[in-house]
Structures are given as C-alpha cells and as structure tokens.
Amino acid sequence: MTELLTNVRLATMTRARPYGLVDDAALAFEGETIVFAGPRAQAPSADRTLDLGGRLVTPGLIDAHTHLIYGGNRAQEWEQRLLGVSYAEIAYNGGGILATVRATRAAGYERLVQSAHARLATLCSHGVTTVEIKSGYGLDVETEIRMLRIARDLGPRLPVDVRATFLGAHAIPPEFRADPDGYVGTVCDAMLPHIASEKLADAVDAFCETIAFSPAQIERVFTRAAQLGLRVKLHADQLSDGGGAELAARFGALSADHLEFASAAGVEALARAGTVAVVLPGAFYFLREQQPPPVAALRAAGVPVAIATDCNPGTSPLVSPLLALNFACTLLGFSPEEALRGMTCEAARALDLHHDRGTLEPGKLADLAVWDVEHPAELAYALGANPCHATYKRGRRTDAAESRK
Ligand SMILES: [Zn+2]
C-alpha cells in the first residue's frame, strides 16, 4: 500500500542547500520505505492520501548521545552548587556521578524502565525517531548488563529505534578506587565478551579525561572491542585536551563527543578518519563551560558535526532536542541549518545508520517529523516550544498530542 502525504514543505536535508527544501511538495512511502519525496506535481498515485495543510516535514530527529537510563536525579546537588558548595565538597559527600551509580544499582529493572520510558517518550513527542542510549551508571557486570537490556527493551515500547552503547569505562567504581587498571580488566575480560556474545550493544564508548580514564586504559578497552567486532566512540577532550580526538581517530571511531578542548591536530585527525564530531550544547550550557568546541575548525576541516541532548542527570538534564538546537546556535555559533543537519543526517552518520535514515529520499526509512511551522529555522528558534504535530516511525504515525498523554 502506498501512502501519500501531500501539501507539505519538505526539508529533505539532502545536500541541496538550504535544508534540501522543496516547497509545495509531497512524500510517498510504501510500508516503511520512502518511495517519493519531491514536488507535489510529480507525486505518484497512492492508495491513501493525506493533506498536511502546508506543514513542514523533516526527517525524524536522531539523538545520537544520551544517558537517559538512570536511578534518582541530581537536582539537589545542582541546588547546592548554585548555593556555592564546591564540586569537590559534593563529591566528598558522596555526590556526583557515583551518587547516580548508587541509585541506579539500587533501582530494580522496572523502576529504571519507568523513569527512562518517561524521558524517552518526551524525546519522541519532540520529533525524535532514533535515539542512542548508553550504559555506564552500573559499573559492575550485573548493572551494566541490566542497563543494556533496558535499552534494548525500550525501543519496542515506543515509536523509536534504540541504539545501545556500552559505556563501562565511564567512571571508576568505588570498589576499584585503588585499582583503576583492575577495573579496566573487568571491563575488557568480564563485561565486553558477555555483552558481545549476547549482542547487547551496538557500540562501545569510554570517557577519556583526567577524572576518568587515561588514553592507555582506553586503548585496552578499544582493542578488546575491536577484537569482538564492536565499533567505538569516545567522550573526548571535554574538560582538558587529553588527545582524545586523536585517540578516537586512531581507532576509526564512529564519533568523538564533546571536544571542547580538542586541538588543531585532533580536528585534523577526525577529518582524516571520517569520525563524526558530536557536540553537546546542553552540557556546555548546564555546566556554564567557558571553552566552546572548535566549531569553526571542524567546519573548515570538513568534519561532519552532529548535535545531541546528552540527556543525563548530572551535566545535561535535557529532554528537548529543539532546545539543544537553539543552544548550538546561540552559544556555539551553528547556523540553524547546520544544527538541524546535526540532528538528522549527521547524527545518522554518528550512529552508522546513514544508509537508511537521516534524509528524506526514496529508499530511506519513512521516519518523519511533521511540524506546525513554516520554515525549518523555526525549529531552533523558539525557546521552550514544541511544534511537533506528528511523527512517522517506519511509516507508522503517532500524533504528538497522543504521545504527550
Ligand atoms: Zn555523555
């Protein structure tokens, strides 16, 4: 059966600038696959036609970096920080990432599913049809595997595809404080083989930073991941230049994420390796960072740049993809078109899914977002608005008003 959406403006996000825009357009799909996207006058005949009243249609948004499965939240820690308590003091009193690890370990499967489901449903109601979700708040074999199973479990419950990423090397757990290399051994020898054999993750991530893991430790994790046939990505150069971008490039990483302190050599290495830079403006905003990622250098070097929410309890409690686009423009110097590309075609590339999604073209999945706006720049422009009218996930429609209930 062919369905035709007509009387639309398409932002196809193909190479044609700006936005791959087609006015007075139509889009047709058969089953879950787009068969036509172009001028209304050239549209094929269809079994069913829906007039969308001139609305804008974009590819379904792709959020390529989230940590949305976690126990508890860190609102009170944030409140304390605003009242002047130092991060060191908070960490000393058991706060920070290890507070989330404790809460996540203590939460049962169903409680974690419920809270993550609510956050993911919010993303979906804002036009997201593909999301990446990381583990990394378990830091023991049992809880890391539980988080990945939940990630796998969430996709079928909502109109969204989930890519699961194993982030065992996120922080050093308290029981290994005196033996970080021992924990890296657990990640490589106990967690990774199990996760690979049960196909619980699509990729492996790590946090390269003075407060987390050294490049040498991450090389061990990445080498093991490569042996097991898993692609890698990296939290790189967020708080200092630790050579993270170069390390990611050396391992042919899908993406290097954050990159505030990435050097010129790091940017060049990403360009040569074809690694996507994932910029996370929510964390930049929430932490009130002073050093922006080298957007102009990435642009000049031709590095594809994706934008994601980084939804997490400590540094970016952000469930609005459109606000992430706005932050990218107002704080980091992206154009609204670059920002939208960052959450569609470039985000698809960051997840190695660009063969079947991220643009509106025949052959791609009918993953669509329908918006109550006239021009795509409005998506990044309005603060706190949600103009999402409906989404189509693999050709199946969900009304945004329905998903907000
Ligand atoms: Zn992250």
CSV table of C-alpha atoms and ligand atoms in Angstrom, one decimal:
chain,number,residue,atom,x,y,z
A,1,MET,CA,0.0,0.0,0.0
A,2,THR,CA,1.3,3.5,-0.9
A,3,GLU,CA,0.6,6.4,1.4
A,4,LEU,CA,1.0,9.9,0.1
A,5,LEU,CA,1.5,13.0,2.4
A,6,THR,CA,0.6,16.0,0.3
A,7,ASN,CA,0.5,19.8,0.6
A,8,VAL,CA,3.8,19.9,2.6
A,9,ARG,CA,7.1,21.7,2.6
A,10,LEU,CA,9.9,19.2,2.8
A,11,ALA,CA,13.3,19.8,4.5
A,12,THR,CA,14.9,16.7,3.0
A,13,MET,CA,18.3,17.5,4.5
A,14,THR,CA,19.9,16.2,1.3
A,15,ARG,CA,23.0,18.1,0.0
A,16,ALA,CA,20.9,20.8,-1.8
A,17,ARG,CA,21.1,24.0,0.2
A,18,PRO,CA,19.3,25.3,2.2
A,19,TYR,CA,17.9,22.3,4.1
A,20,GLY,CA,17.2,20.4,0.9
A,21,LEU,CA,14.0,22.4,0.8
A,22,VAL,CA,11.1,21.5,-1.5
A,23,ASP,CA,8.1,23.8,-1.5
A,24,ASP,CA,4.6,22.7,-2.5
A,25,ALA,CA,5.8,19.1,-2.1
A,26,ALA,CA,4.6,15.6,-1.4
A,27,LEU,CA,6.2,12.5,0.1
A,28,ALA,CA,5.1,8.9,-0.5
A,29,PHE,CA,6.0,5.7,1.3
A,30,GLU,CA,5.3,2.0,0.9
A,31,GLY,CA,5.4,0.1,4.1
A,32,GLU,CA,8.4,1.5,6.0
A,33,THR,CA,10.2,2.9,2.9
A,34,ILE,CA,10.1,6.3,1.2
A,35,VAL,CA,9.3,5.9,-2.5
A,36,PHE,CA,8.9,9.6,-3.4
A,37,ALA,CA,10.0,13.0,-2.0
A,38,GLY,CA,9.6,15.9,-4.3
A,39,PRO,CA,7.3,18.4,-6.0
A,40,ARG,CA,3.6,17.8,-5.5
A,41,ALA,CA,3.0,18.0,-9.3
A,42,GLN,CA,5.2,14.9,-9.8
A,43,ALA,CA,3.8,12.8,-6.9
A,44,PRO,CA,2.8,9.2,-7.8
A,45,SER,CA,-0.7,7.9,-7.4
A,46,ALA,CA,-1.4,6.4,-3.9
A,47,ASP,CA,-3.8,4.1,-2.1
A,48,ARG,CA,-4.2,6.7,0.6
A,49,THR,CA,-3.6,10.5,0.5
A,50,LEU,CA,-3.4,12.8,3.5
A,51,ASP,CA,-3.3,16.6,3.1
A,52,LEU,CA,-1.0,18.0,5.8
A,53,GLY,CA,-2.1,21.6,5.3
A,54,GLY,CA,1.2,23.1,4.3
A,55,ARG,CA,3.1,21.8,7.3
A,56,LEU,CA,6.9,21.3,7.4
A,57,VAL,CA,8.2,17.7,7.2
A,58,THR,CA,11.7,16.8,8.2
A,59,PRO,CA,13.5,13.5,8.8
A,60,GLY,CA,12.6,12.2,12.2
A,61,LEU,CA,15.2,13.6,14.7
A,62,ILE,CA,18.1,11.4,15.7
A,63,ASP,CA,19.5,11.9,19.2
A,64,ALA,CA,23.0,10.3,18.9
A,65,HIS,CA,24.2,10.7,22.5
A,66,THR,CA,22.1,10.1,25.7
A,67,HIS,CA,22.5,8.6,29.1
A,68,LEU,CA,18.7,8.5,29.8
A,69,ILE,CA,18.6,5.3,31.9
A,70,TYR,CA,19.5,6.1,35.5
A,71,GLY,CA,18.2,6.0,39.0
A,72,GLY,CA,17.3,9.1,41.1
A,73,ASN,CA,18.3,12.5,39.9
A,74,ARG,CA,20.8,15.2,40.9
A,75,ALA,CA,18.5,18.2,41.4
A,76,GLN,CA,19.5,18.8,45.0
A,77,GLU,CA,23.2,18.5,44.1
A,78,TRP,CA,22.6,21.2,41.4
A,79,GLU,CA,20.8,23.3,44.0
A,80,GLN,CA,23.8,23.0,46.4
A,81,ARG,CA,26.2,24.0,43.6
A,82,LEU,CA,24.1,27.1,42.9
A,83,LEU,CA,24.3,27.9,46.6
A,84,GLY,CA,28.1,27.9,46.4
A,85,VAL,CA,29.1,24.4,47.5
A,86,SER,CA,32.1,23.2,45.5
A,87,TYR,CA,32.0,20.2,43.3
A,88,ALA,CA,34.9,18.7,45.4
A,89,GLU,CA,32.8,19.0,48.5
A,90,ILE,CA,29.8,17.5,46.8
A,91,ALA,CA,31.9,14.6,45.6
A,92,TYR,CA,33.5,14.2,49.1
A,93,ASN,CA,29.9,13.9,50.5
A,94,GLY,CA,29.0,11.1,48.0
A,95,GLY,CA,27.6,13.2,45.3
A,96,GLY,CA,28.4,13.4,41.6
A,97,ILE,CA,28.4,10.5,39.2
A,98,LEU,CA,28.8,7.9,41.9
A,99,ALA,CA,25.5,9.1,43.5
A,100,THR,CA,23.8,8.1,40.3
A,101,VAL,CA,25.7,4.8,40.2
A,102,ARG,CA,24.4,4.0,43.8
A,103,ALA,CA,20.8,5.0,42.8
A,104,THR,CA,21.0,3.0,39.6
A,105,ARG,CA,22.4,-0.1,41.2
A,106,ALA,CA,19.6,0.1,43.9
A,107,ALA,CA,16.8,0.6,41.4
A,108,GLY,CA,15.1,-2.5,40.1
A,109,TYR,CA,14.6,-3.3,36.5
A,110,GLU,CA,11.0,-2.0,36.3
A,111,ARG,CA,11.8,1.3,38.1
A,112,LEU,CA,14.6,2.1,35.7
A,113,VAL,CA,12.4,1.2,32.8
A,114,GLN,CA,9.6,3.5,34.0
A,115,SER,CA,11.8,6.6,34.5
A,116,ALA,CA,13.7,6.0,31.3
A,117,HIS,CA,10.5,5.4,29.4
A,118,ALA,CA,9.1,8.8,30.5
A,119,ARG,CA,12.3,10.6,29.3
A,120,LEU,CA,12.3,8.8,26.0
A,121,ALA,CA,8.6,9.4,25.5
A,122,THR,CA,9.3,13.2,25.9
A,123,LEU,CA,12.1,13.0,23.3
A,124,CYS,CA,9.7,11.1,20.9
A,125,SER,CA,7.0,13.8,21.4
A,126,HIS,CA,9.6,16.3,20.2
A,127,GLY,CA,10.1,14.6,16.9
A,128,VAL,CA,12.8,12.0,17.8
A,129,THR,CA,12.5,8.7,16.0
A,130,THR,CA,16.0,7.2,16.6
A,131,VAL,CA,18.0,7.5,19.9
A,132,GLU,CA,21.3,6.3,21.2
A,133,ILE,CA,21.3,5.2,24.9
A,134,LYS,CA,24.5,4.4,26.9
A,135,SER,CA,25.0,2.3,29.9
A,136,GLY,CA,27.6,3.5,32.4
A,137,TYR,CA,25.8,4.0,35.7
A,138,GLY,CA,26.2,0.4,36.8
A,139,LEU,CA,30.0,-0.1,36.6
A,140,ASP,CA,29.5,-3.7,37.7
A,141,VAL,CA,28.8,-6.6,35.5
A,142,GLU,CA,25.2,-7.1,36.7
A,143,THR,CA,24.0,-3.5,36.5
A,144,GLU,CA,25.8,-2.7,33.2
A,145,ILE,CA,24.0,-5.6,31.6
A,146,ARG,CA,20.7,-4.6,33.2
A,147,MET,CA,21.0,-1.1,31.7
A,148,LEU,CA,21.8,-2.5,28.2
A,149,ARG,CA,18.8,-4.9,28.4
A,150,ILE,CA,16.6,-2.0,29.4
A,151,ALA,CA,17.9,0.0,26.4
A,152,ARG,CA,17.0,-3.0,24.1
A,153,ASP,CA,13.6,-3.3,25.9
A,154,LEU,CA,12.6,0.4,25.5
A,155,GLY,CA,12.7,0.5,21.7
A,156,PRO,CA,9.7,-1.7,21.0
A,157,ARG,CA,7.6,0.1,23.7
A,158,LEU,CA,7.8,3.5,21.8
A,159,PRO,CA,7.8,4.7,18.2
A,160,VAL,CA,11.6,4.9,18.2
A,161,ASP,CA,14.7,2.8,17.2
A,162,VAL,CA,17.2,2.5,20.1
A,163,ARG,CA,21.0,2.0,19.5
A,164,ALA,CA,22.6,0.7,22.7
A,165,THR,CA,26.1,1.7,23.7
A,166,PHE,CA,28.2,0.0,26.3
A,167,LEU,CA,29.9,2.7,28.5
A,168,GLY,CA,31.5,0.5,31.2
A,169,ALA,CA,34.6,2.9,31.1
A,170,HIS,CA,32.5,5.9,32.3
A,171,ALA,CA,33.9,6.3,35.8
A,172,ILE,CA,36.0,4.2,38.3
A,173,PRO,CA,33.6,2.5,40.7
A,174,PRO,CA,34.2,2.9,44.4
A,175,GLU,CA,35.3,-0.8,44.9
A,176,PHE,CA,38.1,-0.2,42.4
A,177,ARG,CA,39.2,3.3,43.6
A,178,ALA,CA,42.7,1.9,44.5
A,179,ASP,CA,42.9,-0.2,41.4
A,180,PRO,CA,41.6,1.5,38.3
A,181,ASP,CA,43.6,-0.8,36.0
A,182,GLY,CA,41.9,-3.7,37.7
A,183,TYR,CA,38.5,-2.2,36.8
A,184,VAL,CA,39.6,-1.8,33.1
A,185,GLY,CA,40.5,-5.5,33.2
A,186,THR,CA,36.9,-6.3,34.4
A,187,VAL,CA,35.5,-4.1,31.6
A,188,CYS,CA,37.7,-6.0,29.0
A,189,ASP,CA,37.5,-9.5,30.3
A,190,ALA,CA,34.2,-9.9,32.1
A,191,MET,CA,31.8,-7.3,30.7
A,192,LEU,CA,32.8,-6.9,27.0
A,193,PRO,CA,32.8,-10.6,26.0
A,194,HIS,CA,29.4,-11.2,27.6
A,195,ILE,CA,27.9,-8.1,26.0
A,196,ALA,CA,29.3,-9.0,22.6
A,197,SER,CA,28.1,-12.6,22.7
A,198,GLU,CA,24.6,-11.6,23.7
A,199,LYS,CA,24.6,-8.7,21.2
A,200,LEU,CA,23.5,-6.3,24.0
A,201,ALA,CA,25.4,-3.3,22.5
A,202,ASP,CA,25.9,-1.8,19.1
A,203,ALA,CA,29.0,0.2,20.0
A,204,VAL,CA,31.5,0.8,22.9
A,205,ASP,CA,32.1,4.2,24.5
A,206,ALA,CA,34.6,5.4,27.1
A,207,PHE,CA,35.3,8.7,29.0
A,208,CYS,CA,38.8,9.9,28.3
A,209,GLU,CA,39.7,12.5,31.0
A,210,THR,CA,42.0,13.1,33.9
A,211,ILE,CA,39.0,12.5,36.2
A,212,ALA,CA,38.1,9.2,34.4
A,213,PHE,CA,40.3,7.0,32.2
A,214,SER,CA,43.7,7.6,30.6
A,215,PRO,CA,44.4,7.1,26.9
A,216,ALA,CA,46.4,4.0,27.7
A,217,GLN,CA,43.4,2.5,29.7
A,218,ILE,CA,41.0,3.3,26.9
A,219,GLU,CA,43.3,1.7,24.3
A,220,ARG,CA,42.9,-1.6,26.2
A,221,VAL,CA,39.1,-1.2,26.1
A,222,PHE,CA,39.0,-0.2,22.4
A,223,THR,CA,41.4,-3.0,21.4
A,224,ARG,CA,39.2,-5.6,23.1
A,225,ALA,CA,36.1,-4.1,21.5
A,226,ALA,CA,37.8,-4.3,18.0
A,227,GLN,CA,38.6,-8.0,18.7
A,228,LEU,CA,35.0,-8.6,19.4
A,229,GLY,CA,33.8,-6.8,16.3
A,230,LEU,CA,32.3,-3.7,18.1
A,231,ARG,CA,32.7,-0.1,16.8
A,232,VAL,CA,33.9,2.5,19.3
A,233,LYS,CA,33.2,6.1,20.2
A,234,LEU,CA,34.7,8.4,22.8
A,235,HIS,CA,33.9,11.1,25.3
A,236,ALA,CA,36.9,13.2,24.3
A,237,ASP,CA,38.6,16.4,25.4
A,238,GLN,CA,35.6,17.8,27.3
A,239,LEU,CA,37.4,19.3,30.3
A,240,SER,CA,41.0,19.3,29.0
A,241,ASP,CA,43.0,18.3,25.9
A,242,GLY,CA,43.9,14.7,26.6
A,243,GLY,CA,44.5,13.8,23.0
A,244,GLY,CA,41.0,12.2,22.9
A,245,ALA,CA,40.2,13.2,19.4
A,246,GLU,CA,43.4,11.7,18.1
A,247,LEU,CA,42.8,8.5,20.1
A,248,ALA,CA,39.2,8.2,18.7
A,249,ALA,CA,40.5,8.8,15.1
A,250,ARG,CA,43.3,6.2,15.6
A,251,PHE,CA,40.6,3.5,16.3
A,252,GLY,CA,38.4,4.6,13.5
A,253,ALA,CA,35.7,5.7,16.0
A,254,LEU,CA,32.2,6.4,14.8
A,255,SER,CA,32.2,9.6,16.8
A,256,ALA,CA,34.2,11.7,19.2
A,257,ASP,CA,31.9,13.6,21.5
A,258,HIS,CA,32.2,16.9,23.5
A,259,LEU,CA,35.6,18.1,22.1
A,260,GLU,CA,35.6,21.5,23.9
A,261,PHE,CA,39.4,21.3,24.3
A,262,ALA,CA,40.2,19.3,21.1
A,263,SER,CA,43.5,20.6,19.5
A,264,ALA,CA,44.0,21.5,15.8
A,265,ALA,CA,45.8,18.2,15.4
A,266,GLY,CA,42.8,16.4,16.9
A,267,VAL,CA,40.4,18.1,14.5
A,268,GLU,CA,42.7,17.1,11.6
A,269,ALA,CA,42.8,13.5,12.8
A,270,LEU,CA,39.0,13.4,12.9
A,271,ALA,CA,38.8,14.7,9.4
A,272,ARG,CA,41.2,12.1,8.1
A,273,ALA,CA,39.5,9.2,9.9
A,274,GLY,CA,36.0,10.3,8.9
A,275,THR,CA,35.0,10.3,12.5
A,276,VAL,CA,31.9,12.4,13.3
A,277,ALA,CA,32.2,15.2,16.0
A,278,VAL,CA,29.2,15.1,18.3
A,279,VAL,CA,28.7,18.5,20.0
A,280,LEU,CA,26.7,18.5,23.2
A,281,PRO,CA,25.4,22.1,23.9
A,282,GLY,CA,23.3,21.0,26.8
A,283,ALA,CA,26.3,20.1,28.9
A,284,PHE,CA,28.1,23.3,27.8
A,285,TYR,CA,25.1,25.3,29.0
A,286,PHE,CA,24.4,23.4,32.2
A,287,LEU,CA,28.0,23.4,33.4
A,288,ARG,CA,28.4,27.0,32.3
A,289,GLU,CA,31.6,26.0,30.5
A,290,GLN,CA,33.8,28.8,29.2
A,291,GLN,CA,35.6,26.9,26.4
A,292,PRO,CA,33.4,26.2,23.3
A,293,PRO,CA,34.2,23.3,21.0
A,294,PRO,CA,36.3,24.4,17.9
A,295,VAL,CA,33.2,24.7,15.6
A,296,ALA,CA,34.9,26.8,13.0
A,297,ALA,CA,37.9,24.5,12.8
A,298,LEU,CA,35.7,21.4,12.5
A,299,ARG,CA,33.7,23.2,9.8
A,300,ALA,CA,36.9,24.2,7.9
A,301,ALA,CA,38.3,20.7,8.1
A,302,GLY,CA,35.1,19.2,6.8
A,303,VAL,CA,34.4,17.1,9.9
A,304,PRO,CA,30.7,16.1,10.0
A,305,VAL,CA,29.2,17.5,13.1
A,306,ALA,CA,26.2,16.0,15.0
A,307,ILE,CA,24.3,17.6,17.9
A,308,ALA,CA,22.7,15.6,20.7
A,309,THR,CA,21.0,16.3,24.0
A,310,ASP,CA,23.5,14.3,26.2
A,311,CYS,CA,20.4,13.7,28.4
A,312,ASN,CA,21.9,12.7,31.8
A,313,PRO,CA,21.2,13.6,35.4
A,314,GLY,CA,24.5,15.3,36.3
A,315,THR,CA,25.6,17.6,33.5
A,316,SER,CA,22.7,17.9,30.9
A,317,PRO,CA,19.2,17.0,32.2
A,318,LEU,CA,17.9,18.0,28.8
A,319,VAL,CA,14.9,16.2,27.1
A,320,SER,CA,14.3,18.8,24.5
A,321,PRO,CA,16.1,18.2,21.2
A,322,LEU,CA,14.9,21.6,19.9
A,323,LEU,CA,16.5,23.4,22.8
A,324,ALA,CA,19.7,21.6,22.0
A,325,LEU,CA,19.5,23.1,18.5
A,326,ASN,CA,18.9,26.5,20.0
A,327,PHE,CA,21.9,26.2,22.4
A,328,ALA,CA,24.0,25.1,19.4
A,329,CYS,CA,23.1,28.3,17.6
A,330,THR,CA,23.1,30.8,20.4
A,331,LEU,CA,26.0,29.5,22.4
A,332,LEU,CA,28.3,27.7,19.9
A,333,GLY,CA,27.8,29.6,16.6
A,334,PHE,CA,26.0,27.0,14.5
A,335,SER,CA,23.6,28.1,11.8
A,336,PRO,CA,20.1,26.8,12.2
A,337,GLU,CA,20.6,24.6,9.1
A,338,GLU,CA,23.9,23.2,10.5
A,339,ALA,CA,22.1,22.5,13.8
A,340,LEU,CA,19.3,20.6,12.1
A,341,ARG,CA,21.7,18.6,9.9
A,342,GLY,CA,23.4,17.8,13.2
A,343,MET,CA,20.3,16.1,14.5
A,344,THR,CA,19.3,14.4,11.2
A,345,CYS,CA,21.8,13.4,8.5
A,346,GLU,CA,25.0,13.9,10.6
A,347,ALA,CA,23.5,12.2,13.6
A,348,ALA,CA,22.6,9.2,11.4
A,349,ARG,CA,26.3,9.1,10.4
A,350,ALA,CA,27.4,9.2,14.0
A,351,LEU,CA,25.3,6.0,14.6
A,352,ASP,CA,26.4,4.4,11.4
A,353,LEU,CA,22.8,4.5,10.2
A,354,HIS,CA,23.1,6.9,7.3
A,355,HIS,CA,22.5,4.2,4.8
A,356,ASP,CA,18.8,4.1,5.8
A,357,ARG,CA,17.9,7.3,7.6
A,358,GLY,CA,18.7,11.0,8.3
A,359,THR,CA,17.4,12.4,4.9
A,360,LEU,CA,14.1,12.3,3.0
A,361,GLU,CA,14.9,10.3,-0.1
A,362,PRO,CA,13.5,7.3,-1.9
A,363,GLY,CA,14.9,4.1,-0.3
A,364,LYS,CA,15.3,5.6,3.1
A,365,LEU,CA,13.0,4.7,6.1
A,366,ALA,CA,9.8,6.6,6.4
A,367,ASP,CA,11.0,8.1,9.7
A,368,LEU,CA,9.4,11.6,9.6
A,369,ALA,CA,8.6,14.5,11.9
A,370,VAL,CA,5.7,16.8,10.9
A,371,TRP,CA,5.9,20.3,12.4
A,372,ASP,CA,3.5,23.2,12.9
A,373,VAL,CA,6.0,25.7,11.5
A,374,GLU,CA,6.6,27.3,8.1
A,375,HIS,CA,10.3,27.3,7.9
A,376,PRO,CA,12.9,24.9,9.4
A,377,ALA,CA,14.8,27.7,11.1
A,378,GLU,CA,11.8,28.0,13.5
A,379,LEU,CA,12.8,24.6,15.0
A,380,ALA,CA,15.9,26.1,16.5
A,381,TYR,CA,14.4,29.5,17.1
A,382,ALA,CA,11.6,29.1,19.6
A,383,LEU,CA,12.7,28.6,23.2
A,384,GLY,CA,10.6,26.0,25.0
A,385,ALA,CA,8.1,25.5,22.2
A,386,ASN,CA,7.1,22.1,20.9
A,387,PRO,CA,5.7,22.5,17.4
A,388,CYS,CA,5.8,18.7,16.7
A,389,HIS,CA,2.5,17.8,15.1
A,390,ALA,CA,3.1,14.1,14.5
A,391,THR,CA,5.9,11.6,13.8
A,392,TYR,CA,6.1,8.6,11.4
A,393,LYS,CA,8.2,5.7,12.6
A,394,ARG,CA,8.9,3.3,9.8
A,395,GLY,CA,5.7,4.6,8.2
A,396,ARG,CA,3.5,4.3,11.3
A,397,ARG,CA,2.0,7.5,12.5
A,398,THR,CA,2.0,8.8,16.1
A,399,ASP,CA,0.2,12.1,16.8
A,400,ALA,CA,2.3,14.2,19.1
A,401,ALA,CA,-0.8,15.1,21.2
A,402,GLU,CA,-1.4,11.4,21.7
A,403,SER,CA,2.2,10.7,22.8
A,404,ARG,CA,2.1,13.6,25.3
A,405,LYS,CA,-0.9,12.0,27.2
B,1,ZN,ZN,27.9,11.7,27.6
